[in-house]
Coordinates of N, CA and C in Angstrom, one line a residue:
M26 N 82.0 88.6 110.9 CA 80.6 88.8 110.6 C 80.6 89.8 109.4
N27 N 80.2 89.0 108.0 CA 80.1 89.9 106.8 C 78.5 90.7 107.1
N28 N 78.5 91.9 107.1 CA 77.2 92.6 106.8 C 76.4 92.7 105.4
S29 N 75.4 92.4 105.2 CA 74.4 92.6 104.1 C 73.4 93.9 104.1
V30 N 73.8 94.7 103.1 CA 72.5 95.5 103.1 C 71.5 95.1 101.7
N31 N 70.2 95.2 102.1 CA 69.3 94.9 101.0 C 68.0 95.6 101.1
I32 N 67.8 95.8 100.2 CA 66.5 97.0 100.1 C 65.0 96.1 99.4
F33 N 64.0 96.3 100.2 CA 62.6 95.6 99.6 C 61.6 96.7 99.5
S34 N 60.8 96.6 99.1 CA 59.2 97.1 98.8 C 58.4 96.2 99.6
V35 N 57.5 96.9 100.3 CA 56.5 96.5 101.1 C 54.9 96.6 100.9
K36 N 54.2 96.1 100.7 CA 52.8 96.1 100.6 C 51.7 95.4 101.7
G37 N 50.7 96.3 102.0 CA 49.9 96.1 102.8 C 49.9 96.9 104.2
M38 N 50.9 97.8 104.2 CA 50.8 98.6 105.2 C 49.9 99.8 105.0
T39 N 49.0 100.0 106.3 CA 48.2 101.1 106.2 C 48.3 102.3 107.3
C40 N 49.7 102.3 107.8 CA 49.8 103.3 108.9 C 51.3 103.2 109.4
D41 N 51.9 104.1 110.1 CA 53.2 104.1 110.5 C 53.1 102.7 111.9
G42 N 52.2 102.6 112.3 CA 52.1 101.3 113.2 C 52.4 100.3 112.8
C43 N 52.1 100.1 111.6 CA 52.5 98.9 110.6 C 53.7 98.4 110.6
A44 N 54.3 99.5 110.3 CA 56.0 99.7 109.9 C 56.7 99.6 110.9
Q45 N 56.0 99.9 112.3 CA 56.8 99.8 113.6 C 56.7 98.1 114.0
T46 N 55.3 97.5 113.4 CA 55.2 96.0 113.7 C 56.1 95.2 113.0
I47 N 56.3 95.6 111.6 CA 57.5 94.8 110.9 C 58.6 94.8 111.3
K48 N 59.1 96.0 111.9 CA 60.5 96.4 112.1 C 60.6 95.8 113.5
T49 N 59.8 95.8 114.5 CA 60.0 95.1 115.6 C 60.2 93.5 115.4
K50 N 59.2 92.8 114.4 CA 59.3 91.5 114.0 C 60.6 91.0 113.9
L51 N 61.0 91.9 112.7 CA 62.3 91.7 111.9 C 63.6 91.5 112.7
E52 N 63.6 92.5 113.5 CA 64.8 92.7 114.4 C 64.8 91.7 115.5
L53 N 63.9 90.9 115.8 CA 63.9 89.9 116.8 C 64.7 88.8 116.0
E54 N 65.2 88.7 114.7 CA 65.9 87.2 114.2 C 67.3 87.9 114.2
S55 N 68.1 86.8 114.7 CA 69.4 86.9 115.5 C 70.2 87.6 114.2
E56 N 70.0 87.4 112.9 CA 70.8 87.6 111.8 C 70.6 89.0 111.2
I57 N 69.4 89.8 111.9 CA 69.4 91.1 111.3 C 69.7 92.3 112.6
S58 N 70.6 93.1 112.1 CA 71.2 94.0 113.1 C 70.2 95.3 113.0
K59 N 69.5 95.6 111.9 CA 68.7 96.7 111.8 C 67.9 96.5 110.7
A60 N 66.6 97.0 110.9 CA 65.6 97.1 109.7 C 65.1 98.3 109.6
D61 N 65.3 99.4 108.6 CA 64.9 100.5 108.6 C 63.7 100.2 107.4
I62 N 62.4 100.8 108.2 CA 60.9 100.8 107.1 C 60.2 102.1 107.5
S63 N 59.6 102.6 106.4 CA 59.0 103.7 106.3 C 57.4 103.4 105.6
Y64 N 56.4 103.8 106.2 CA 55.1 103.8 105.7 C 54.8 104.8 104.5
S65 N 55.5 105.7 104.5 CA 55.2 106.8 103.3 C 55.8 106.3 102.2
S66 N 57.4 105.7 102.3 CA 58.0 105.5 101.2 C 58.0 103.9 100.6
T67 N 57.3 103.1 101.5 CA 57.0 101.9 101.2 C 58.3 101.0 101.4
K68 N 59.4 101.4 101.7 CA 60.9 100.7 101.6 C 61.1 100.1 102.8
L69 N 61.7 98.8 102.6 CA 62.6 98.2 103.9 C 63.9 98.5 103.6
I70 N 64.6 98.6 104.5 CA 66.1 98.4 104.4 C 66.7 97.7 105.4
I71 N 67.2 96.3 104.9 CA 67.9 95.5 106.0 C 69.2 95.2 106.3
H72 N 70.0 95.5 107.6 CA 71.3 95.1 107.9 C 71.2 94.0 108.4
S73 N 71.7 93.3 107.9 CA 72.1 91.5 108.5 C 73.3 90.9 108.2
S74 N 73.8 89.8 108.8 CA 74.5 89.3 108.5 C 74.5 88.2 107.4
K75 N 73.5 88.1 107.0 CA 73.0 86.9 105.8 C 72.2 87.8 104.5
K76 N 72.1 87.3 103.6 CA 71.0 87.7 102.3 C 69.9 87.2 102.5
Y77 N 69.0 87.9 103.0 CA 67.4 87.3 102.7 C 66.9 87.5 101.2
K78 N 65.9 86.5 101.0 CA 65.1 86.3 99.8 C 63.8 86.8 100.6
T79 N 62.9 87.2 99.4 CA 61.3 87.6 99.6 C 60.8 86.5 100.5
E80 N 60.8 85.2 100.2 CA 60.0 84.2 100.5 C 60.4 84.3 102.1
E81 N 61.5 84.1 102.6 CA 62.2 84.2 104.0 C 61.5 85.2 104.6
L82 N 61.5 86.6 104.3 CA 61.0 87.7 104.7 C 59.5 87.2 105.3
N83 N 58.6 87.1 104.1 CA 57.4 86.9 104.0 C 56.8 85.9 105.1
K84 N 57.7 85.0 105.1 CA 57.5 83.7 106.4 C 57.6 84.3 107.7
I85 N 58.7 85.3 108.0 CA 59.0 85.6 109.3 C 57.7 86.6 109.7
I86 N 57.2 87.3 108.8 CA 56.2 88.1 109.3 C 54.7 87.9 109.0
E87 N 54.5 86.7 108.5 CA 53.1 86.1 108.4 C 52.4 86.4 109.4
S88 N 53.1 86.0 110.7 CA 52.2 86.0 112.4 C 51.5 87.2 112.6
V89 N 51.9 88.5 112.2 CA 51.8 89.7 112.5 C 51.0 90.7 111.5
G90 N 50.4 90.0 110.4 CA 49.9 91.0 109.5 C 49.8 90.5 107.9
N91 N 49.0 90.9 107.3 CA 49.0 90.7 105.9 C 49.8 91.6 105.2
Y92 N 51.4 91.2 105.3 CA 52.3 92.1 104.6 C 53.0 91.1 103.5
T93 N 53.3 91.8 102.6 CA 54.5 91.0 101.8 C 55.3 92.0 101.2
F94 N 56.6 91.4 101.0 CA 57.7 92.0 100.4 C 58.1 91.9 98.9
G95 N 58.4 92.8 98.3 CA 58.7 92.7 96.6 C 60.0 92.3 96.5
I96 N 60.2 92.4 95.2 CA 61.6 91.8 94.8 C 62.4 92.5 95.3
E97 N 63.7 91.5 95.9 CA 64.9 92.5 96.4 C 65.8 93.0 95.5
K98 N 66.3 94.0 95.9 CA 67.3 94.8 95.4 C 68.8 94.9 96.2
N99 N 69.6 94.2 95.6 CA 71.1 94.2 96.1 C 71.6 95.3 96.1
V100 N 72.2 96.0 97.3 CA 72.8 97.4 97.5 C 74.2 97.3 96.6
N101 N 74.6 98.2 95.7 CA 75.8 98.1 95.5 C 76.7 98.8 96.6
S102 N 78.1 98.9 96.2 CA 79.1 99.0 97.3 C 78.9 100.3 97.8
L103 N 78.8 101.5 96.9 CA 78.4 102.9 97.1 C 77.3 103.1 97.8
T104 N 76.4 102.6 97.4 CA 74.9 102.8 98.3 C 75.1 102.0 99.6
S105 N 75.8 101.2 99.8 CA 76.1 100.5 101.1 C 76.8 101.4 102.0
L106 N 77.7 102.0 101.5 CA 78.8 102.9 102.0 C 77.9 104.2 102.5
F107 N 77.0 104.5 101.7 CA 76.0 105.7 102.0 C 75.0 105.3 103.3
L108 N 74.6 104.2 102.9 CA 73.6 103.8 104.2 C 74.5 103.3 105.6
Y109 N 75.7 103.1 105.4 CA 76.4 102.7 106.6 C 76.7 104.2 107.6
F110 N 77.1 105.3 106.5 CA 77.2 106.5 107.0 C 75.9 107.0 107.5
R111 N 75.0 106.9 106.9 CA 73.7 107.3 107.5 C 73.4 106.8 109.0
T112 N 73.7 105.3 108.7 CA 73.3 105.0 110.0 C 74.4 105.4 111.4
Y113 N 75.6 105.8 110.8 CA 76.7 106.2 112.1 C 77.2 107.7 111.7
K114 N 76.4 108.5 111.4 CA 76.7 109.6 111.2 C 77.1 110.4 112.1
P115 N 76.2 110.5 113.2 CA 76.7 111.3 114.4 C 78.4 111.0 114.9
I116 N 78.8 109.8 114.7 CA 80.3 109.3 114.9 C 81.1 110.1 114.2
F117 N 80.6 109.8 112.7 CA 81.5 110.2 111.6 C 81.6 111.9 111.8
I118 N 80.7 112.4 112.1 CA 80.5 114.1 112.2 C 81.5 114.2 113.3
S119 N 81.7 113.8 114.6 CA 82.1 113.8 115.9 C 83.8 113.8 115.7
L120 N 83.8 112.4 115.0 CA 85.1 112.4 114.6 C 86.1 113.1 113.6
S121 N 85.2 113.8 112.6 CA 85.6 114.8 111.8 C 86.0 116.0 112.5
F122 N 85.2 116.3 113.5 CA 85.7 117.7 114.4 C 86.8 117.3 115.0
V123 N 86.9 116.1 115.5 CA 88.3 115.9 116.3 C 89.5 116.0 115.4
V124 N 89.7 115.4 114.2 CA 90.6 115.3 113.3 C 90.9 116.8 113.0
I125 N 90.1 117.5 112.7 CA 90.1 118.9 112.0 C 90.9 119.6 113.2
L126 N 90.5 119.6 114.3 CA 90.8 120.4 115.4 C 92.3 119.9 116.0
S127 N 92.4 118.7 115.7 CA 93.6 118.1 116.1 C 94.8 118.7 114.8
I128 N 94.4 118.7 113.8 CA 95.3 118.9 112.6 C 95.9 120.4 112.8
I129 N 94.6 121.4 113.0 CA 94.8 122.9 113.5 C 95.9 123.2 114.6
S130 N 95.7 122.2 115.5 CA 96.2 122.6 116.8 C 97.7 122.1 117.0
S131 N 97.8 121.0 116.0 CA 99.4 120.5 115.9 C 100.1 120.9 115.1
F132 N 99.8 121.9 114.4 CA 100.7 123.0 113.3 C 101.4 124.1 114.2
N133 N 102.5 123.8 114.2 CA 103.2 125.1 115.1 C 104.1 125.6 113.7
E134 N 105.3 125.4 113.5 CA 106.0 125.9 112.3 C 106.0 124.7 111.4
A135 N 105.9 123.5 111.9 CA 105.6 122.3 111.2 C 104.8 121.3 111.7
F136 N 104.3 120.4 111.0 CA 103.3 119.3 111.5 C 104.0 118.5 112.3
N137 N 103.6 118.2 113.7 CA 104.3 117.5 114.7 C 103.2 116.3 115.1
I138 N 103.7 115.1 114.8 CA 102.8 114.1 115.3 C 102.7 113.5 116.6
K139 N 103.6 114.1 117.7 CA 103.6 113.7 118.7 C 102.4 114.5 119.3
D140 N 102.4 115.7 118.8 CA 101.3 116.9 119.3 C 99.9 116.4 118.5
F141 N 99.8 115.9 117.4 CA 98.7 115.7 116.8 C 97.9 114.6 117.4
L142 N 98.6 113.3 118.1 CA 98.4 112.4 118.8 C 97.8 113.0 120.2
R143 N 98.6 113.6 120.7 CA 98.0 114.3 122.1 C 96.7 115.1 122.1
F144 N 96.7 115.8 120.8 CA 95.6 116.8 120.8 C 94.4 115.8 120.1
F145 N 94.8 114.9 119.4 CA 93.4 113.8 118.9 C 93.0 113.3 120.0
M146 N 93.5 112.8 121.4 CA 93.3 112.3 122.2 C 92.4 112.9 123.2
G147 N 92.8 114.2 123.2 CA 92.5 115.4 124.3 C 90.7 115.7 123.5
Y148 N 90.9 116.0 122.5 CA 89.5 116.5 122.0 C 88.7 115.2 121.8
F149 N 89.0 114.5 121.3 CA 88.2 113.2 121.4 C 87.4 112.8 122.5
F150 N 88.3 112.9 123.6 CA 87.9 112.5 125.0 C 86.9 113.6 125.2
I151 N 87.1 114.8 125.4 CA 86.3 116.1 125.7 C 85.1 116.0 124.7
I152 N 85.0 116.2 123.6 CA 83.8 115.9 122.7 C 83.0 114.9 123.1
F153 N 83.4 113.5 123.1 CA 82.6 112.5 123.5 C 81.9 112.6 124.9
S154 N 82.9 113.1 125.8 CA 82.3 113.3 127.3 C 81.2 114.1 127.5
F155 N 81.1 115.3 126.3 CA 80.1 116.3 126.4 C 78.6 115.8 126.2
L156 N 78.9 114.6 125.1 CA 77.8 114.2 124.6 C 77.1 113.3 125.8
K157 N 78.0 112.7 126.4 CA 77.7 111.7 127.5 C 77.0 112.5 128.6
L158 N 77.5 113.3 129.0 CA 77.3 114.4 130.3 C 75.7 114.8 129.9
H159 N 75.1 115.0 128.7 CA 73.7 115.3 128.4 C 72.9 114.5 129.2
N160 N 73.0 113.3 129.7 CA 72.1 112.7 130.5 C 73.0 111.3 131.1
V161 N 73.8 111.6 132.3 CA 74.6 110.7 132.8 C 74.1 109.4 133.2
R162 N 72.7 109.5 134.0 CA 72.2 108.4 134.5 C 71.7 107.4 133.4
Q163 N 71.3 108.1 132.4 CA 71.0 107.0 131.2 C 72.0 106.6 130.5
F164 N 72.9 107.3 130.5 CA 74.2 106.7 129.8 C 74.9 105.6 130.7
S165 N 74.9 106.1 131.6 CA 75.5 104.8 132.8 C 74.5 103.4 132.6
I166 N 73.3 103.6 132.7 CA 72.7 102.4 132.1 C 72.9 101.4 130.7
S167 N 73.1 102.5 129.8 CA 73.3 101.9 128.6 C 74.7 101.3 128.6
F168 N 75.6 102.1 129.2 CA 77.1 101.7 129.2 C 77.3 100.3 129.9
S169 N 76.4 100.2 130.9 CA 76.4 99.0 131.7 C 76.3 97.6 130.9
N170 N 75.6 97.7 129.7 CA 75.1 96.3 129.2 C 76.5 95.8 128.3
Y171 N 77.4 96.7 128.1 CA 78.8 96.2 127.6 C 79.9 96.3 128.3
D172 N 80.1 97.4 129.1 CA 81.6 97.7 129.7 C 81.6 96.7 131.1
P173 N 82.6 96.0 131.0 CA 82.8 94.9 132.3 C 82.9 95.6 133.3
I174 N 83.7 96.9 133.4 CA 84.0 97.6 134.7 C 82.5 98.1 135.4
T175 N 81.9 98.6 134.6 CA 80.7 99.3 135.0 C 79.8 98.0 135.6
K176 N 79.8 96.9 134.8 CA 78.9 95.7 135.4 C 79.5 95.4 136.9
K177 N 80.7 95.6 137.2 CA 80.9 95.0 138.4 C 80.9 96.3 139.2
I178 N 81.1 97.7 138.8 CA 81.0 98.6 139.8 C 80.2 99.8 139.3
P179 N 78.9 99.6 139.5 CA 77.6 100.2 138.7 C 78.1 101.7 138.5
N180 N 78.5 102.3 139.8 CA 78.8 103.7 139.9 C 80.1 104.3 138.9
F181 N 80.7 103.2 138.3 CA 81.6 103.6 137.5 C 81.2 104.3 136.3
G182 N 80.0 103.9 136.0 CA 79.6 104.4 134.7 C 78.7 105.9 134.7
L183 N 78.7 106.2 136.2 CA 78.3 107.9 136.4 C 79.4 108.6 136.4
I184 N 80.6 108.2 136.7 CA 81.7 109.1 136.8 C 82.4 109.1 135.3
Y185 N 82.3 107.8 134.5 CA 83.1 107.7 133.3 C 83.0 109.0 132.6
P186 N 82.0 109.8 132.1 CA 82.4 110.7 131.4 C 83.0 112.1 131.8
F187 N 83.0 111.8 133.2 CA 84.0 113.2 133.9 C 85.5 112.7 134.0
I188 N 85.4 111.2 133.9 CA 86.8 110.7 133.6 C 87.5 111.1 132.5
E189 N 86.6 110.8 131.1 CA 86.7 111.5 130.0 C 87.3 112.7 130.1
L190 N 86.4 113.3 130.6 CA 86.8 115.1 130.4 C 87.9 115.5 130.9
I191 N 88.3 114.9 131.9 CA 89.5 115.1 133.2 C 90.9 114.5 132.0
L192 N 90.7 113.6 131.2 CA 91.6 112.9 130.6 C 91.7 114.1 129.4
G193 N 90.6 114.4 128.7 CA 90.9 115.3 127.5 C 91.5 116.5 128.0
T194 N 91.0 117.0 129.0 CA 91.7 118.4 129.5 C 93.4 118.0 129.8
L195 N 93.5 117.0 130.4 CA 95.2 116.8 131.0 C 95.9 116.6 129.4
F196 N 95.2 115.8 128.5 CA 95.8 115.5 127.3 C 96.1 117.2 126.5
L197 N 95.2 117.7 126.6 CA 95.5 119.5 125.8 C 96.6 120.0 126.5
L198 N 96.5 120.0 128.0 CA 97.3 120.9 128.7 C 98.6 120.0 128.7
N199 N 98.8 118.9 128.2 CA 100.0 118.1 128.3 C 100.6 118.0 129.7
F200 N 99.7 117.6 130.4 CA 100.2 117.4 131.9 C 99.9 115.8 132.1
F201 N 100.9 115.4 133.0 CA 100.8 114.0 133.5 C 100.8 113.0 132.4
T202 N 101.9 113.0 131.4 CA 101.7 112.6 130.0 C 101.2 111.0 130.1
L203 N 102.4 110.5 130.9 CA 102.7 109.0 131.3 C 101.3 108.6 131.9
L204 N 100.8 109.0 132.8 CA 99.8 108.4 133.9 C 98.3 108.4 133.0
I205 N 98.3 109.5 132.2 CA 97.0 109.5 131.3 C 97.1 108.5 130.0
N206 N 98.2 108.4 129.6 CA 98.2 107.2 128.6 C 97.8 106.1 128.9
F207 N 98.3 105.6 130.3 CA 98.1 104.2 130.9 C 96.7 104.1 131.3
A208 N 96.1 105.2 131.8 CA 94.7 105.2 132.3 C 93.9 105.2 131.0
T209 N 94.1 105.6 129.7 CA 93.4 105.4 128.6 C 93.2 104.0 128.0
I210 N 94.7 103.2 128.3 CA 94.5 101.8 128.0 C 93.8 101.1 128.8
V211 N 93.9 101.6 130.0 CA 93.1 100.6 131.2 C 91.7 100.8 131.1
I212 N 91.0 102.0 130.8 CA 89.7 102.1 130.7 C 88.8 101.6 129.2
L213 N 89.9 101.7 128.3 CA 89.3 101.3 126.8 C 89.3 99.7 126.6
L214 N 90.7 99.3 127.0 CA 90.7 98.0 126.5 C 89.7 96.9 127.2
P215 N 89.1 97.0 128.4 CA 88.2 96.2 128.9 C 86.9 96.5 128.0
Q216 N 86.8 97.6 127.8 CA 85.4 98.1 127.2 C 85.5 97.2 126.1
T217 N 86.4 97.4 125.2 CA 86.7 96.9 123.8 C 86.3 95.6 123.9
Y218 N 86.7 94.6 124.9 CA 86.4 93.2 125.0 C 85.1 93.1 125.1
G219 N 84.6 93.7 125.9 CA 82.8 93.8 126.3 C 82.2 93.6 125.0
I220 N 82.5 95.0 124.1 CA 81.7 95.2 122.9 C 81.9 94.0 121.8
Y221 N 83.2 93.4 121.9 CA 83.6 92.4 121.2 C 82.8 91.1 121.5
N222 N 82.4 91.0 122.8 CA 81.9 89.9 123.2 C 80.0 89.9 122.7
K223 N 79.8 91.0 123.2 CA 78.3 91.8 122.8 C 78.2 91.0 121.1
L224 N 79.1 91.6 120.3 CA 78.9 91.4 118.5 C 79.0 89.8 118.5
M225 N 80.1 89.2 119.0 CA 80.0 87.8 118.8 C 78.9 87.1 119.2
K226 N 77.9 87.2 120.4 CA 76.8 87.1 120.7 C 75.7 87.3 119.6
K227 N 76.0 88.5 119.0 CA 74.9 88.9 118.0 C 73.9 89.6 118.7
E228 N 74.2 90.2 119.9 CA 73.1 91.0 120.8 C 73.0 92.4 120.2
K229 N 71.7 92.9 120.3 CA 71.5 94.0 119.4 C 71.2 94.9 120.7
I230 N 72.1 95.9 120.8 CA 72.3 96.9 121.8 C 72.9 98.3 121.3
L231 N 72.4 99.3 121.8 CA 72.8 100.6 121.1 C 74.2 101.0 121.7
C232 N 75.0 101.8 121.1 CA 76.4 102.2 121.8 C 76.0 103.3 122.3
A233 N 76.6 103.6 123.6 CA 76.9 104.7 124.3 C 78.0 105.5 124.3
C234 N 78.6 105.4 123.4 CA 79.7 106.5 123.0 C 79.4 107.7 122.7
L235 N 78.4 108.2 122.2 CA 77.9 109.5 122.2 C 76.7 109.7 123.2
G236 N 76.7 109.3 124.3 CA 75.8 109.1 125.0 C 74.3 108.3 124.7
T237 N 73.3 109.1 125.2 CA 72.1 108.4 124.9 C 71.2 109.2 123.9
S238 N 71.5 110.3 123.4 CA 70.8 111.3 122.8 C 70.6 110.7 121.2
F239 N 71.6 109.9 120.8 CA 71.7 109.4 119.5 C 71.2 107.7 119.4
E240 N 70.5 107.2 118.6 CA 70.3 105.7 118.6 C 71.3 104.9 117.7
I241 N 72.3 104.8 118.0 CA 73.4 104.1 117.2 C 73.6 102.5 117.5
P242 N 73.5 101.6 116.9 CA 73.8 100.3 117.3 C 75.2 100.1 117.7
L243 N 75.5 99.3 118.6 CA 76.9 98.7 118.8 C 77.4 98.2 117.6
S244 N 78.8 98.5 117.3 CA 79.1 97.7 116.1 C 80.7 97.8 116.1
K245 N 81.3 97.3 115.0 CA 82.7 97.1 115.1 C 83.3 98.6 115.1
L246 N 82.7 99.4 114.6 CA 83.0 100.8 114.7 C 83.8 101.5 115.9
T247 N 82.9 101.0 116.9 CA 83.4 101.4 118.2 C 84.5 100.7 118.7
I248 N 84.7 99.4 118.2 CA 86.0 98.7 118.6 C 87.3 99.2 117.6
I249 N 86.9 99.8 116.7 CA 88.0 100.1 115.9 C 88.2 101.7 116.5
E250 N 87.5 102.4 116.9 CA 87.7 103.9 117.7 C 88.5 103.6 119.1
N251 N 88.3 102.5 119.8 CA 89.2 102.2 121.0 C 90.4 101.7 120.8
L252 N 90.6 100.8 119.8 CA 91.7 100.2 119.5 C 92.6 101.5 118.9
T253 N 92.0 102.2 118.3 CA 92.9 103.2 117.8 C 93.5 104.3 118.7
M254 N 92.5 104.6 119.8 CA 92.7 105.4 120.8 C 94.0 104.7 121.7
C255 N 93.9 103.5 122.0 CA 94.7 102.4 122.8 C 96.1 102.6 121.9
S256 N 95.9 102.5 120.6 CA 97.3 102.5 120.0 C 98.2 103.8 119.9
M257 N 97.3 104.9 119.9 CA 97.9 106.0 120.1 C 98.5 106.1 121.4
A258 N 97.8 105.8 122.4 CA 98.3 105.6 123.8 C 99.6 105.0 124.0
T259 N 99.8 103.7 123.4 CA 101.0 103.0 123.4 C 102.3 103.9 122.8
I260 N 101.9 104.4 121.7 CA 102.7 105.2 120.9 C 103.2 106.3 121.6
M261 N 102.4 107.4 122.4 CA 102.8 108.3 123.3 C 103.6 107.4 124.4
I262 N 103.3 106.3 124.8 CA 104.2 105.8 126.0 C 105.5 105.6 125.5
V263 N 105.6 104.8 124.2 CA 106.9 104.5 123.7 C 107.8 105.8 123.5
I264 N 107.3 106.8 123.1 CA 107.9 108.1 122.8 C 108.3 108.7 123.9
F265 N 107.6 108.6 125.2 CA 107.6 109.2 126.3 C 109.2 108.7 127.0
F266 N 109.2 107.2 127.1 CA 110.4 106.5 127.3 C 111.6 106.7 126.5
N267 N 111.3 106.8 125.4 CA 112.5 107.0 124.3 C 113.1 108.4 124.7
S268 N 112.4 109.5 124.8 CA 112.6 110.7 125.2 C 113.2 110.8 126.3
S269 N 113.1 109.7 127.3 CA 113.6 109.9 128.3 C 115.3 109.5 128.8
L270 N 115.3 108.7 127.6 CA 117.0 107.8 127.6 C 118.1 108.9 127.2

């Protein structure tokens, strides 16, 4: 699914409530994943799976008020990248901390890829689990929207942040290496499958990877995160068995 980002000017708004009305109406469209609109700047930024023309947008919102959209402005690659980063900034910042801490921790006399993978997975689980622990019950509700295990076992969502915390601690301590790598794959693969299904159905739900403190749309970025972790776990398992030979 190709994402398009376009900017429009908006006329007819008289308050922040107007902006919220337009946003709500537009996000009911299956092709629109997110609509950012500001009364103060009179600008609308649409993230969608198709490129909308002003005529199409005007027709969509004609039932909610006397609003009109101005000439569209296609966003260039650099601006599109900036807007994408702004939307998922909390995730990128968290991952940056994970990478920096992993690089620092994995240097002894020389860089060690095995230690880097272990530290990356450890810091990833610990940092992301802390954010989930801020409101475990609300996280569990949000997580159940796409995690197959939590759908079948509701209480799994309540203990999931603690599972991540334990896994992260064991990775950093280098304990039970084989077990924790298999556990990583077992909990992340079903979750990834659930996310993929939601994206294919174009359902608009929030990602719970950072808990519920941030309103981040569920996207392919979470799939990439999970598959990266599963790949690292697989590499660690291969290294474990090779070193045992």
